[in-house]
Amino acid sequence: MSSPAEYYHSLPPICKAYGTLCVVVTTVCSLGLLDLSILALEYKLVFSKFQVWRLITNFFFLGTFSINFGIRLLMIARYGVNLEKGPFERRTADFLWMMIFGALSLLVLSAIPIFRSYFLGISLVFMLVYVWSREFPNSQINIYGLVTLKAFYLPWAMLALDVIFGSPLVPDLLGIIAGHLYYFLTVLHPLATGKNLLKTPKWVQKLVARWRIGAPAINRAQPERTTGVAFRGRSYRLSD
């Protein structure tokens, strides 16, 4: 069995960086070294006082140290890492673009009054869960030792459990909406029209290459995906 340090170093770069930042931000805020209100997404302050950092920093707070915080980190470690090491292996730019697109979608959704949220980290993590559930729809998942079901239904089951245990509905729902929007643009629309509207931008590819993030990409022809398995191989067309 590997040590915690070995496990940490084995994590893929994007999930490692995001998870680490979430832990650091939570620790700093819990120790009183940073006022949490400085990180919150407040559009009035963004536009009137140009506090643009709020558009980014709000994604790194997953709540105070608690069981729920631990569960969110485990979601990154399991579902996010499985995505980055599986369907997105050697395709770090595509994975980073998925995260960026998800964050941008959540920022737009949060501007709608009924979806107003000051911290969108939980929603971004839940988006990863939704995308994972579409990549591995037939996997068997045991939730908290209570129920076993196919991964395809995992986001809805977790949303229901969060509501039962008294957690807010909106963060999970935002993650599902953002995840499905990504799914629609990278799978459903291309299957229906043959056109991909969400290719990974060149600037993201250049950023990853310049900073040597992740393993080098391998350019190889990918077989056409059929509709038999939901979401399987959908992201191989992003950089076409």
XYZ file of N, CA and C in Angstrom:
720
model
N 0.848 -1.204 0.000
C 0.000 0.000 0.000
C 0.880 1.250 0.000
N 0.552 2.208 -0.865
C 1.363 3.413 -0.969
C 1.089 4.339 0.217
N 2.069 5.153 0.526
C 1.931 6.124 1.609
C 1.095 7.309 1.116
N 0.584 8.132 2.052
C -0.171 9.323 1.630
C 0.626 10.225 0.696
N 1.924 10.366 0.956
C 2.758 11.218 0.098
C 2.858 10.636 -1.308
N 3.025 9.324 -1.391
C 3.110 8.675 -2.707
C 1.793 8.793 -3.458
N 0.687 8.634 -2.736
C -0.617 8.778 -3.374
C -0.804 10.200 -3.896
N -0.419 11.182 -3.093
C -0.578 12.577 -3.502
C 0.232 12.869 -4.764
N 1.456 12.403 -4.803
C 2.313 12.660 -5.960
C 1.830 11.902 -7.202
N 1.035 10.853 -7.007
C 0.539 10.087 -8.146
C -0.700 10.714 -8.782
N -1.279 11.715 -8.129
C -2.497 12.336 -8.640
C -2.210 13.110 -9.924
N -3.162 13.129 -10.848
C -2.985 13.908 -12.074
C -2.989 15.400 -11.762
N -2.381 16.218 -12.616
C -2.074 17.610 -12.248
C -3.263 18.512 -11.959
N -4.330 18.439 -12.744
C -5.434 19.384 -12.570
C -6.193 19.096 -11.278
N -6.546 17.840 -11.051
C -7.248 17.476 -9.813
C -6.372 17.708 -8.593
N -5.079 17.441 -8.728
C -4.164 17.680 -7.608
C -4.131 19.156 -7.260
N -3.999 20.006 -8.275
C -3.926 21.444 -8.031
C -5.226 21.967 -7.434
N -6.355 21.536 -7.987
C -7.641 22.037 -7.502
C -7.914 21.581 -6.070
N -7.699 20.300 -5.810
C -7.915 19.780 -4.468
C -7.005 20.433 -3.446
N -5.752 20.656 -3.814
C -4.799 21.291 -2.903
C -5.220 22.715 -2.573
N -5.641 23.463 -3.591
C -6.083 24.840 -3.359
C -7.305 24.889 -2.446
N -8.212 23.933 -2.625
C -9.399 23.873 -1.759
C -9.012 23.636 -0.309
N -8.059 22.737 -0.069
C -7.604 22.457 1.296
C -6.893 23.670 1.886
N -6.046 24.310 1.082
C -5.302 25.478 1.566
C -6.248 26.618 1.930
N -7.202 26.908 1.042
C -8.141 28.003 1.297
C -8.973 27.722 2.541
N -9.462 26.495 2.691
C -10.260 26.140 3.864
C -9.439 26.258 5.141
N -8.195 25.819 5.098
C -7.324 25.895 6.275
C -7.056 27.335 6.664
N -6.714 28.155 5.691
C -6.402 29.553 5.964
C -7.612 30.285 6.538
N -8.790 30.023 5.970
C -10.008 30.674 6.468
C -10.376 30.166 7.855
N -10.192 28.872 8.102
C -10.534 28.293 9.407
C -9.630 28.827 10.514
N -8.383 29.151 10.180
C -7.445 29.693 11.165
C -7.619 31.194 11.364
N -8.547 31.782 10.609
C -8.789 33.211 10.749
C -7.756 34.085 10.083
N -6.947 33.506 9.206
C -5.902 34.275 8.524
C -6.434 35.015 7.303
N -7.636 34.654 6.865
C -8.228 35.290 5.701
C -9.729 35.394 5.900
N -10.257 36.562 5.604
C -11.698 36.781 5.734
C -12.397 36.127 4.551
N -13.313 35.223 4.847
C -14.007 34.468 3.807
C -14.784 35.375 2.859
N -15.244 36.507 3.360
C -16.034 37.407 2.519
C -15.226 37.982 1.368
N -13.896 37.978 1.490
C -13.042 38.488 0.423
C -13.072 37.561 -0.786
N -13.357 36.280 -0.549
C -13.340 35.284 -1.616
C -14.691 35.117 -2.295
N -15.756 35.546 -1.642
C -17.116 35.268 -2.108
C -17.417 35.931 -3.441
N -18.282 35.291 -4.204
C -18.715 35.825 -5.496
C -19.800 36.873 -5.259
N -19.427 38.112 -5.371
C -20.353 39.230 -5.202
C -20.257 40.099 -6.456
N -21.215 39.956 -7.349
C -21.133 40.622 -8.650
C -21.090 42.143 -8.515
N -21.762 42.684 -7.525
C -21.763 44.136 -7.348
C -20.352 44.644 -7.104
N -19.587 43.921 -6.284
C -18.212 44.319 -6.000
C -17.293 44.032 -7.186
N -17.606 43.005 -7.946
C -16.804 42.681 -9.127
C -16.861 43.816 -10.135
N -18.058 44.333 -10.378
C -18.222 45.341 -11.418
C -18.063 46.769 -10.918
N -18.436 47.043 -9.664
C -18.340 48.424 -9.172
C -16.959 48.757 -8.623
N -16.285 47.745 -8.023
C -14.971 47.983 -7.446
C -13.872 47.153 -8.115
N -14.225 46.499 -9.222
C -13.271 45.730 -10.022
C -12.530 44.661 -9.208
N -13.242 44.032 -8.287
C -12.657 42.936 -7.508
C -12.839 41.624 -8.275
N -12.131 41.562 -9.399
C -12.332 40.465 -10.351
C -11.847 39.121 -9.815
N -10.987 39.150 -8.782
C -10.505 37.879 -8.244
C -11.639 37.010 -7.692
N -12.741 37.651 -7.337
C -13.877 36.917 -6.793
C -14.454 35.923 -7.803
N -14.268 36.185 -9.073
C -14.756 35.282 -10.115
C -14.010 33.952 -10.100
N -12.846 33.932 -9.464
C -12.014 32.725 -9.407
C -11.976 32.136 -8.003
N -11.750 32.991 -7.005
C -11.508 32.489 -5.649
C -12.715 31.766 -5.053
N -13.917 32.109 -5.503
C -15.105 31.464 -4.922
C -15.156 29.964 -5.193
N -14.408 29.498 -6.204
C -14.421 28.069 -6.558
C -13.539 27.221 -5.646
N -12.748 27.854 -4.777
C -11.799 27.107 -3.958
C -12.259 26.921 -2.518
N -13.496 27.281 -2.235
C -14.026 27.073 -0.890
C -15.144 26.042 -0.955
N -14.941 24.909 -0.268
C -15.913 23.815 -0.280
C -16.660 23.707 1.050
N -16.570 24.748 1.857
C -17.206 24.700 3.173
C -16.169 24.544 4.272
N -16.572 24.771 5.493
C -15.661 24.616 6.622
C -15.330 23.139 6.837
N -14.288 22.886 7.635
C -13.900 21.502 7.915
C -15.080 20.752 8.524
N -15.511 19.710 7.840
C -16.675 18.946 8.277
C -16.724 17.657 7.471
N -17.717 16.835 7.769
C -17.907 15.604 6.985
C -18.212 15.946 5.531
N -19.033 16.964 5.317
C -19.372 17.359 3.950
C -18.148 17.824 3.175
N -17.252 18.547 3.857
C -16.015 18.971 3.201
C -15.190 17.754 2.785
N -15.090 16.780 3.688
C -14.356 15.557 3.356
C -14.968 14.811 2.190
N -16.299 14.784 2.130
C -16.987 14.096 1.029
C -16.677 14.777 -0.294
N -16.655 16.105 -0.310
C -16.347 16.837 -1.551
C -14.928 16.537 -2.014
N -13.990 16.481 -1.075
C -12.618 16.144 -1.451
C -12.534 14.724 -2.010
N -13.287 13.800 -1.392
C -13.301 12.429 -1.892
C -13.896 12.365 -3.300
N -14.862 13.214 -3.591
C -15.428 13.266 -4.940
C -14.358 13.662 -5.959
N -13.552 14.655 -5.592
C -12.457 15.059 -6.492
C -11.476 13.910 -6.655
N -11.112 13.277 -5.516
C -10.110 12.220 -5.534
C -10.586 10.987 -6.295
N -11.889 10.733 -6.275
C -12.393 9.543 -6.962
C -12.867 9.849 -8.375
N -13.871 10.693 -8.489
C -14.494 10.913 -9.791
C -13.659 11.818 -10.696
N -13.118 12.893 -10.123
C -12.275 13.767 -10.925
C -11.006 13.065 -11.385
N -10.351 12.366 -10.460
C -9.113 11.658 -10.799
C -9.383 10.543 -11.805
N -10.495 9.813 -11.634
C -10.830 8.760 -12.597
C -11.045 9.315 -13.998
N -11.615 10.498 -14.079
C -11.789 11.137 -15.381
C -10.444 11.536 -15.970
N -9.635 12.193 -15.167
C -8.369 12.711 -15.676
C -7.390 11.594 -16.027
N -7.462 10.492 -15.295
C -6.584 9.354 -15.583
C -7.177 8.393 -16.608
N -8.482 8.497 -16.842
C -9.160 7.585 -17.760
C -9.424 8.211 -19.107
N -10.649 8.688 -19.342
C -11.001 9.267 -20.652
C -10.135 10.452 -21.055
N -9.589 11.175 -20.070
C -8.775 12.354 -20.383
C -7.281 12.089 -20.234
N -6.887 10.829 -20.182
C -5.466 10.521 -20.035
C -4.675 11.096 -21.210
N -3.578 11.762 -20.904
C -2.720 12.434 -21.887
C -3.487 13.506 -22.674
N -4.568 13.971 -22.106
C -5.369 15.030 -22.735
C -5.694 16.088 -21.681
N -4.620 16.571 -21.047
C -4.765 17.515 -19.947
C -5.449 18.805 -20.396
N -5.160 19.257 -21.601
C -5.766 20.496 -22.099
C -7.280 20.356 -22.186
N -7.758 19.209 -22.649
C -9.201 18.979 -22.744
C -9.846 18.952 -21.359
N -9.168 18.340 -20.401
C -9.716 18.285 -19.037
C -9.745 19.676 -18.415
N -8.667 20.435 -18.609
C -8.623 21.799 -18.082
C -9.713 22.652 -18.723
N -9.931 22.479 -20.027
C -10.977 23.240 -20.706
C -12.364 22.857 -20.183
N -12.570 21.585 -19.875
C -13.845 21.178 -19.296
C -14.079 21.902 -17.967
N -13.040 21.996 -17.139
C -13.155 22.691 -15.856
C -13.425 24.179 -16.063
N -12.726 24.781 -17.014
C -12.924 26.208 -17.291
C -14.328 26.457 -17.812
N -14.779 25.623 -18.744
C -16.132 25.779 -19.283
C -17.169 25.609 -18.178
N -16.950 24.642 -17.301
C -17.866 24.432 -16.195
C -17.910 25.638 -15.277
N -16.747 26.210 -14.980
C -16.690 27.381 -14.110
C -17.409 28.572 -14.750
N -17.184 28.787 -16.040
C -17.846 29.890 -16.732
C -19.359 29.699 -16.754
N -19.795 28.469 -16.992
C -21.236 28.181 -16.999
C -21.858 28.461 -15.635
N -21.151 28.074 -14.591
C -21.664 28.282 -13.235
C -21.722 29.767 -12.879
N -20.755 30.534 -13.352
C -20.771 31.970 -13.103
C -21.995 32.615 -13.751
N -22.310 32.179 -14.963
C -23.488 32.712 -15.649
C -24.762 32.296 -14.926
N -24.855 31.029 -14.578
C -26.046 30.534 -13.887
C -26.246 31.221 -12.540
N -25.135 31.500 -11.852
C -25.227 32.121 -10.539
C -25.738 33.551 -10.610
N -25.669 34.170 -11.773
C -26.181 35.531 -11.932
C -27.708 35.560 -11.966
N -28.333 34.388 -12.166
C -29.793 34.288 -12.143
C -30.243 34.280 -10.682
N -31.154 35.158 -10.306
C -31.522 35.299 -8.877
C -31.870 33.997 -8.169
N -32.612 33.109 -8.805
C -33.016 31.879 -8.105
C -31.838 30.929 -7.892
N -30.736 31.125 -8.612
C -29.556 30.278 -8.485
C -28.411 30.998 -7.766
N -28.692 32.111 -7.149
C -27.645 32.940 -6.545
C -26.821 32.149 -5.551
N -25.508 32.128 -5.772
C -24.581 31.433 -4.880
C -23.320 32.262 -4.722
N -22.806 32.301 -3.508
C -21.594 33.072 -3.242
C -20.329 32.230 -3.383
N -20.499 30.907 -3.338
C -19.369 29.996 -3.513
C -19.819 28.860 -4.428
N -19.039 28.626 -5.492
C -19.453 27.659 -6.514
C -18.550 26.429 -6.559
N -17.717 26.248 -5.545
C -16.825 25.093 -5.540
C -17.579 23.771 -5.492
N -18.601 23.691 -4.646
C -19.381 22.458 -4.541
C -20.051 22.135 -5.880
N -20.540 23.166 -6.555
C -21.190 22.962 -7.852
C -20.194 22.446 -8.895
N -18.965 22.967 -8.874
C -17.953 22.515 -9.828
C -17.587 21.059 -9.572
N -17.474 20.687 -8.304
C -17.197 19.291 -7.963
C -18.348 18.397 -8.418
N -19.565 18.861 -8.223
C -20.722 18.068 -8.623
C -20.799 17.928 -10.137
N -20.307 18.916 -10.864
C -20.229 18.792 -12.313
C -19.302 17.634 -12.700
N -18.179 17.502 -11.991
C -17.266 16.390 -12.249
C -17.967 15.054 -12.036
N -18.780 14.982 -10.976
C -19.533 13.754 -10.700
C -20.487 13.453 -11.851
N -21.154 14.480 -12.353
C -22.112 14.280 -13.449
C -21.397 13.786 -14.707
N -20.289 14.418 -15.052
C -19.541 14.001 -16.247
C -19.043 12.566 -16.084
N -18.539 12.246 -14.876
C -18.075 10.878 -14.622
C -19.214 9.885 -14.801
N -20.405 10.223 -14.333
C -21.542 9.304 -14.416
C -21.943 9.040 -15.860
N -21.629 9.964 -16.753
C -21.916 9.764 -18.183
C -20.795 9.003 -18.867
N -19.588 9.113 -18.353
C -18.474 8.356 -18.918
C -18.532 6.883 -18.522
N -19.007 6.607 -17.324
C -19.063 5.241 -16.809
C -20.480 4.915 -16.338
N -21.456 4.964 -17.249
C -22.868 4.869 -16.855
C -23.263 3.533 -16.243
N -22.555 2.466 -16.574
C -22.954 1.137 -16.111
C -22.182 0.651 -14.886
N -21.290 1.485 -14.368
C -20.561 1.101 -13.160
C -21.518 1.011 -11.977
N -21.255 0.083 -11.090
C -22.076 -0.086 -9.892
C -21.494 0.749 -8.762
N -22.324 1.590 -8.162
C -21.885 2.496 -7.113
C -22.668 2.237 -5.837
N -21.943 2.168 -4.720
C -22.578 2.036 -3.412
C -22.498 3.389 -2.712
N -23.647 3.953 -2.366
C -23.702 5.282 -1.775
C -23.840 5.188 -0.264
N -22.773 5.593 0.432
C -22.771 5.638 1.895
C -23.183 4.301 2.522
N -23.049 3.196 1.778
C -23.443 1.905 2.294
C -24.946 1.717 2.391
N -25.706 2.653 1.793
C -27.163 2.599 1.886
C -27.820 1.945 0.682
N -27.297 2.223 -0.500
C -27.945 1.744 -1.709
C -26.908 1.560 -2.807
N -27.131 0.566 -3.660
C -26.263 0.320 -4.808
C -27.054 0.580 -6.083
N -26.459 1.340 -6.986
C -27.149 1.674 -8.228
C -26.140 1.933 -9.326
N -26.630 2.035 -10.565
C -25.755 2.331 -11.689
C -25.270 3.769 -11.601
N -24.041 3.985 -12.085
C -23.437 5.311 -11.992
C -24.247 6.365 -12.734
N -24.982 5.970 -13.746
C -25.780 6.923 -14.517
C -26.729 7.716 -13.614
N -27.215 7.079 -12.545
C -28.175 7.731 -11.652
C -27.516 8.374 -10.433
N -26.183 8.306 -10.355
C -25.472 8.781 -9.171
C -25.744 10.254 -8.844
N -25.661 11.188 -9.804
C -25.879 12.599 -9.436
C -27.241 12.848 -8.802
N -28.277 12.204 -9.344
C -29.619 12.423 -8.814
C -29.789 11.794 -7.440
N -29.168 10.649 -7.248
C -29.242 9.994 -5.944
C -28.533 10.831 -4.877
N -27.373 11.385 -5.225
C -26.633 12.199 -4.269
C -27.368 13.502 -3.983
N -27.991 14.070 -5.000
C -28.792 15.274 -4.790
C -29.933 14.991 -3.814
N -30.612 13.862 -4.014
C -31.725 13.502 -3.133
C -31.247 13.302 -1.703
N -30.109 12.634 -1.530
C -29.587 12.401 -0.185
C -29.170 13.705 0.487
N -28.580 14.618 -0.293
C -28.196 15.907 0.279
C -29.415 16.665 0.792
N -30.503 16.610 0.010
C -31.726 17.285 0.438
C -32.285 16.631 1.701
N -32.262 15.305 1.739
C -32.764 14.583 2.917
C -31.964 14.937 4.165
N -30.643 15.083 3.998
C -29.786 15.387 5.144
C -29.701 16.882 5.435
N -30.487 17.677 4.726
C -30.572 19.100 5.050
C -29.609 20.011 4.330
N -28.885 19.501 3.324
C -27.973 20.357 2.559
C -28.763 21.139 1.506
N -28.253 22.303 1.095
C -28.955 23.103 0.089
C -29.066 22.374 -1.248
N -30.146 22.614 -1.948
C -30.399 21.977 -3.238
C -29.649 22.649 -4.378
N -29.524 23.968 -4.322
C -29.025 24.741 -5.455
C -27.604 24.353 -5.895
N -26.617 24.194 -5.001
C -25.261 23.861 -5.469
C -25.208 22.586 -6.307
N -25.871 21.524 -5.842
C -25.885 20.271 -6.594
C -26.597 20.442 -7.931
N -27.711 21.150 -7.906
C -28.487 21.356 -9.131
C -27.702 22.151 -10.167
N -26.969 23.158 -9.729
C -26.134 23.927 -10.647
C -25.073 23.043 -11.295
N -24.473 22.149 -10.498
C -23.475 21.236 -11.045
C -24.055 20.316 -12.094
N -25.275 19.825 -11.865
C -25.939 18.965 -12.840
C -26.224 19.727 -14.129
N -26.704 20.966 -14.002
C -27.013 21.769 -15.192
C -25.749 22.039 -15.998
N -24.679 22.451 -15.323
C -23.424 22.732 -16.022
C -22.857 21.465 -16.657
N -22.935 20.345 -15.939
C -22.439 19.093 -16.484
C -23.229 18.641 -17.692
N -24.542 18.798 -17.642
C -25.359 18.377 -18.782
C -25.159 19.308 -19.972
N -24.930 20.588 -19.720
C -24.641 21.506 -20.823
C -23.373 21.073 -21.544
N -22.365 20.692 -20.775
C -21.136 20.183 -21.376
C -21.412 18.891 -22.150
N -22.215 18.014 -21.567
C -22.594 16.753 -22.216
C -23.343 17.015 -23.529
N -24.255 17.960 -23.496
C -25.024 18.277 -24.697
C -24.117 18.790 -25.815
N -23.214 19.695 -25.467
C -22.380 20.318 -26.491
C -21.294 19.389 -27.022
N -20.898 18.386 -26.236
C -19.815 17.502 -26.672
C -20.289 16.123 -27.122
N -21.575 15.810 -26.878
C -22.084 14.497 -27.269
C -23.382 14.605 -28.067
N -24.413 15.103 -27.436
C -25.732 15.081 -28.060
C -25.778 15.902 -29.345
N -25.274 17.117 -29.289
C -25.289 17.959 -30.483
C -24.406 17.405 -31.597
N -23.163 16.985 -31.311
C -22.350 16.377 -32.371
C -22.982 15.117 -32.971
N -23.624 14.291 -32.141
C -24.272 13.087 -32.661
C -25.432 13.438 -33.587
N -26.132 14.515 -33.269
C -27.300 14.903 -34.058
C -26.926 15.661 -35.322
N -25.854 16.465 -35.265
C -25.523 17.352 -36.388
C -24.170 17.072 -37.025
N -23.293 16.356 -36.307
C -21.942 16.127 -36.817
C -21.020 17.311 -36.592
N -21.488 18.329 -35.866
C -20.691 19.528 -35.619
C -20.378 19.647 -34.136
N -19.102 19.889 -33.838
C -18.674 20.054 -32.451
C -18.530 21.540 -32.145
N -19.332 22.041 -31.216
C -19.321 23.461 -30.885
C -18.399 23.805 -29.721
N -17.785 22.795 -29.122
C -17.006 23.054 -27.909
C -15.610 22.434 -28.006
N -14.857 22.846 -28.999
C -13.489 22.378 -29.129
C -12.600 23.078 -28.109
N -11.577 22.388 -27.674
C -10.625 22.994 -26.742
C -9.879 24.115 -27.451
N -9.924 25.343 -26.913
C -9.249 26.480 -27.566
C -7.741 26.279 -27.660
N -7.158 26.892 -28.679
C -5.712 26.786 -28.881
C -4.938 27.363 -27.705
N -5.490 28.426 -27.077
C -4.750 29.058 -25.992
C -4.640 28.143 -24.779
N -5.652 27.281 -24.585
C -5.578 26.316 -23.483
C -4.518 25.255 -23.803
N -4.490 24.785 -25.030
C -3.493 23.802 -25.432
C -2.079 24.370 -25.308
N -1.915 25.637 -25.707
C -0.593 26.271 -25.619
C -0.189 26.483 -24.167
N -1.163 26.830 -23.323
C -0.872 27.021 -21.898
C -0.365 25.740 -21.271
N -1.053 24.630 -21.548
C -0.662 23.331 -20.999
C 0.708 22.921 -21.530
N 0.942 23.152 -22.834
C 2.229 22.782 -23.427
C 3.363 23.654 -22.882
N 3.096 24.941 -22.726
C 4.124 25.866 -22.263
C 4.573 25.536 -20.845
N 3.611 25.217 -19.991
C 3.929 24.918 -18.596
C 4.164 23.429 -18.353
N 4.111 22.658 -19.429
C 4.381 21.209 -19.361
C 3.531 20.542 -18.283
N 2.239 20.825 -18.349
C 1.306 20.267 -17.379
C 0.834 18.909 -17.861
N 1.020 17.874 -17.066
C 0.580 16.541 -17.443
C 1.497 15.894 -18.469
N 1.150 14.662 -18.849
C 1.933 13.923 -19.840
C 1.655 14.466 -21.230
N 2.623 14.416 -22.121
C 2.416 14.909 -23.485
C 1.270 14.174 -24.171
N 0.515 14.900 -24.968
C -0.604 14.294 -25.682
C -0.108 13.396 -26.794
N -0.890 12.368 -27.093
C -0.584 11.463 -28.210
C -1.651 11.649 -29.273
N -1.237 12.057 -30.448
C -2.186 12.243 -31.537
C -2.414 10.908 -32.235
N -3.649 10.424 -32.135
C -3.984 9.173 -32.771
C -5.457 9.197 -33.167
N -5.761 8.489 -34.206
C -7.142 8.452 -34.673
C -7.995 7.703 -33.672
N -9.169 8.260 -33.407
C -10.081 7.634 -32.477
C -11.280 7.071 -33.221
N -11.738 5.883 -32.874
C -12.895 5.316 -33.543
C -14.132 6.134 -33.260
N -15.041 6.146 -34.223
C -16.291 6.869 -34.043
C -17.112 6.238 -32.937
N -17.697 7.092 -32.119
C -18.490 6.634 -30.998
C -19.900 6.296 -31.455
N -20.438 5.245 -30.904
C -21.819 4.894 -31.198
C -22.692 5.347 -30.049
N -23.986 5.219 -30.199
C -24.899 5.654 -29.153
C -25.156 4.561 -28.131
N -24.456 3.438 -28.243
C -24.712 2.318 -27.344
C -24.318 2.572 -25.907
N -23.248 3.382 -25.702
C -22.770 3.668 -24.351
C -22.797 5.166 -24.155
N -23.548 5.592 -23.184
C -23.700 7.023 -22.964
C -22.369 7.664 -22.637
N -22.016 8.707 -23.411
C -20.893 9.563 -23.119
C -19.529 8.938 -23.352
N -19.450 7.706 -23.798
C -18.154 7.061 -23.950
C -17.389 7.678 -25.115
N -16.210 8.220 -24.819
C -15.337 8.751 -25.850
C -15.732 10.095 -26.384
N -16.647 10.791 -25.693
C -17.157 12.023 -26.235
C -16.090 13.109 -26.355
N -15.122 13.115 -25.485
C -14.208 14.240 -25.471
C -13.024 14.056 -26.398
N -12.901 12.944 -27.082
C -11.786 12.769 -27.981
C -11.883 13.692 -29.184
N -13.081 14.242 -29.408
C -13.237 15.107 -30.563
C -12.995 16.578 -30.220
N -12.703 16.891 -28.971
C -12.622 18.292 -28.576
C -11.487 19.026 -29.279
N -10.389 18.370 -29.514
C -9.249 19.051 -30.111
C -9.088 18.734 -31.581
N -10.135 18.128 -32.190
C -10.061 17.833 -33.606
C -9.926 19.113 -34.410
